[in-house]
XYZ file of C-alpha atoms in Angstrom:
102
model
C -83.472 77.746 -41.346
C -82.735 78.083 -45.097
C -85.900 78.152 -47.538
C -85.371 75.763 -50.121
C -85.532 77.700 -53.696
C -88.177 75.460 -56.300
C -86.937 74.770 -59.519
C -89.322 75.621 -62.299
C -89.966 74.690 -65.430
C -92.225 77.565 -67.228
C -94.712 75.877 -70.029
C -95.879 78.500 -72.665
C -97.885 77.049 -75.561
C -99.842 79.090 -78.462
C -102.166 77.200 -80.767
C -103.185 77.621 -84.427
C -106.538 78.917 -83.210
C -104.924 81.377 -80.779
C -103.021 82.896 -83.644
C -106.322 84.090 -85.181
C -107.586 85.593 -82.017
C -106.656 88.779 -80.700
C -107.260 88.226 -77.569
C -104.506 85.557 -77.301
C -101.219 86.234 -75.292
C -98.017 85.841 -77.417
C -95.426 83.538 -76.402
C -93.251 86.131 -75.425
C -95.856 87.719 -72.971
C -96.309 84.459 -71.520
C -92.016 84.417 -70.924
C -92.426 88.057 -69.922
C -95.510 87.306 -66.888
C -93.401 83.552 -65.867
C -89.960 85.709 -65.813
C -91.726 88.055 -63.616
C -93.263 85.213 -61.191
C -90.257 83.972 -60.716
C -88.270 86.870 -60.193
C -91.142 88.044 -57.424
C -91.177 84.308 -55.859
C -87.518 83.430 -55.513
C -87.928 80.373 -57.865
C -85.076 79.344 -60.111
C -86.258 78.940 -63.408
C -84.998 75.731 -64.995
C -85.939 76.266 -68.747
C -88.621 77.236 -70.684
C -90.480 74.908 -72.719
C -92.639 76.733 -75.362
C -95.097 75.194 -77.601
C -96.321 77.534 -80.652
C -98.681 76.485 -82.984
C -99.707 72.817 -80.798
C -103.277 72.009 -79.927
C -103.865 71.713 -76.042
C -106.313 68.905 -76.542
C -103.503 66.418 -76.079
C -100.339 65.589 -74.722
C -98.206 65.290 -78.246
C -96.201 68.557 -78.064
C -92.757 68.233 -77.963
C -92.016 70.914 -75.354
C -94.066 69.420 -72.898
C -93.267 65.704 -73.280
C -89.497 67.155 -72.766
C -90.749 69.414 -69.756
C -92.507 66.016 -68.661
C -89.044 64.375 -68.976
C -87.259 66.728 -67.044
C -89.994 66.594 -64.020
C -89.087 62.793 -63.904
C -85.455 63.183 -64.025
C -85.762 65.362 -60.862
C -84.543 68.869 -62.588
C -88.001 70.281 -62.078
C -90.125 70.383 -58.852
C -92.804 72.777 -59.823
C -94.365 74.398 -63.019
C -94.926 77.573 -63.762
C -97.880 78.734 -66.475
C -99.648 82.124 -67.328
C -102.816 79.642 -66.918
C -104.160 75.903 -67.155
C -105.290 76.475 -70.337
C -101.720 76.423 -71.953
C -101.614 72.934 -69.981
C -105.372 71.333 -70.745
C -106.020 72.999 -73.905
C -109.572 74.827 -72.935
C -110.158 78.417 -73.057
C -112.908 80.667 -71.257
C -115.560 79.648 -73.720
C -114.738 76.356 -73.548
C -115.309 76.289 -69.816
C -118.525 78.441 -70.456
C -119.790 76.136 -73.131
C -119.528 73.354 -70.528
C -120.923 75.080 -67.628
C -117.877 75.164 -65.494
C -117.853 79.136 -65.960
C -120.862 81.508 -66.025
């Protein structure tokens, strides 16, 4: 029985705010850790859709409305992302300052 391969779209976003901190991950480290995934999970990788310099808070950021596009078209089954926060738009101290994270 043949596995079927998942075809990924790999989001990547950098905000304004992550540009000042130095503790962010560059855009091209993000590509670099979702080539790598993929590569080590036998997923095809669709496209990347990169956001620099967009806000996570909400959803108006052109590479994601067209990554959103392509999911409903069928061309992607499954996303790939360093981590939710490149999706949601909170970071570890956000979580902390809520209580979600100690």
């Amino acid at each position: 029985m043949e596995q079927r391969i998942l075809k990924a779209a790999c989001y990547c976003r950098l905000s304004e705010d992550d540009l000042n901190d130095r503790t962010s991950i560059s855009i091209e480290t993000q590509i670099t850790i979702a080539k790598q995934y993929c590569k080590t999970n036998r997923i095809e990788i669709v496209d990347f859709y990169c956001d620099d310099g967009y806000t996570g808070t909400n959803f108006e950021r052109p590479a994601f409305k067209r990554m959103i596009g392509d999911i409903e078209k069928g061309k992607v089954d499954t996303v790939v992302v360093k981590d939710y926060c490149a999706i949601i738009g909170l970071n570890q101290k956000d979580l902390e300052n809520q209580g979600i994270l100690a």
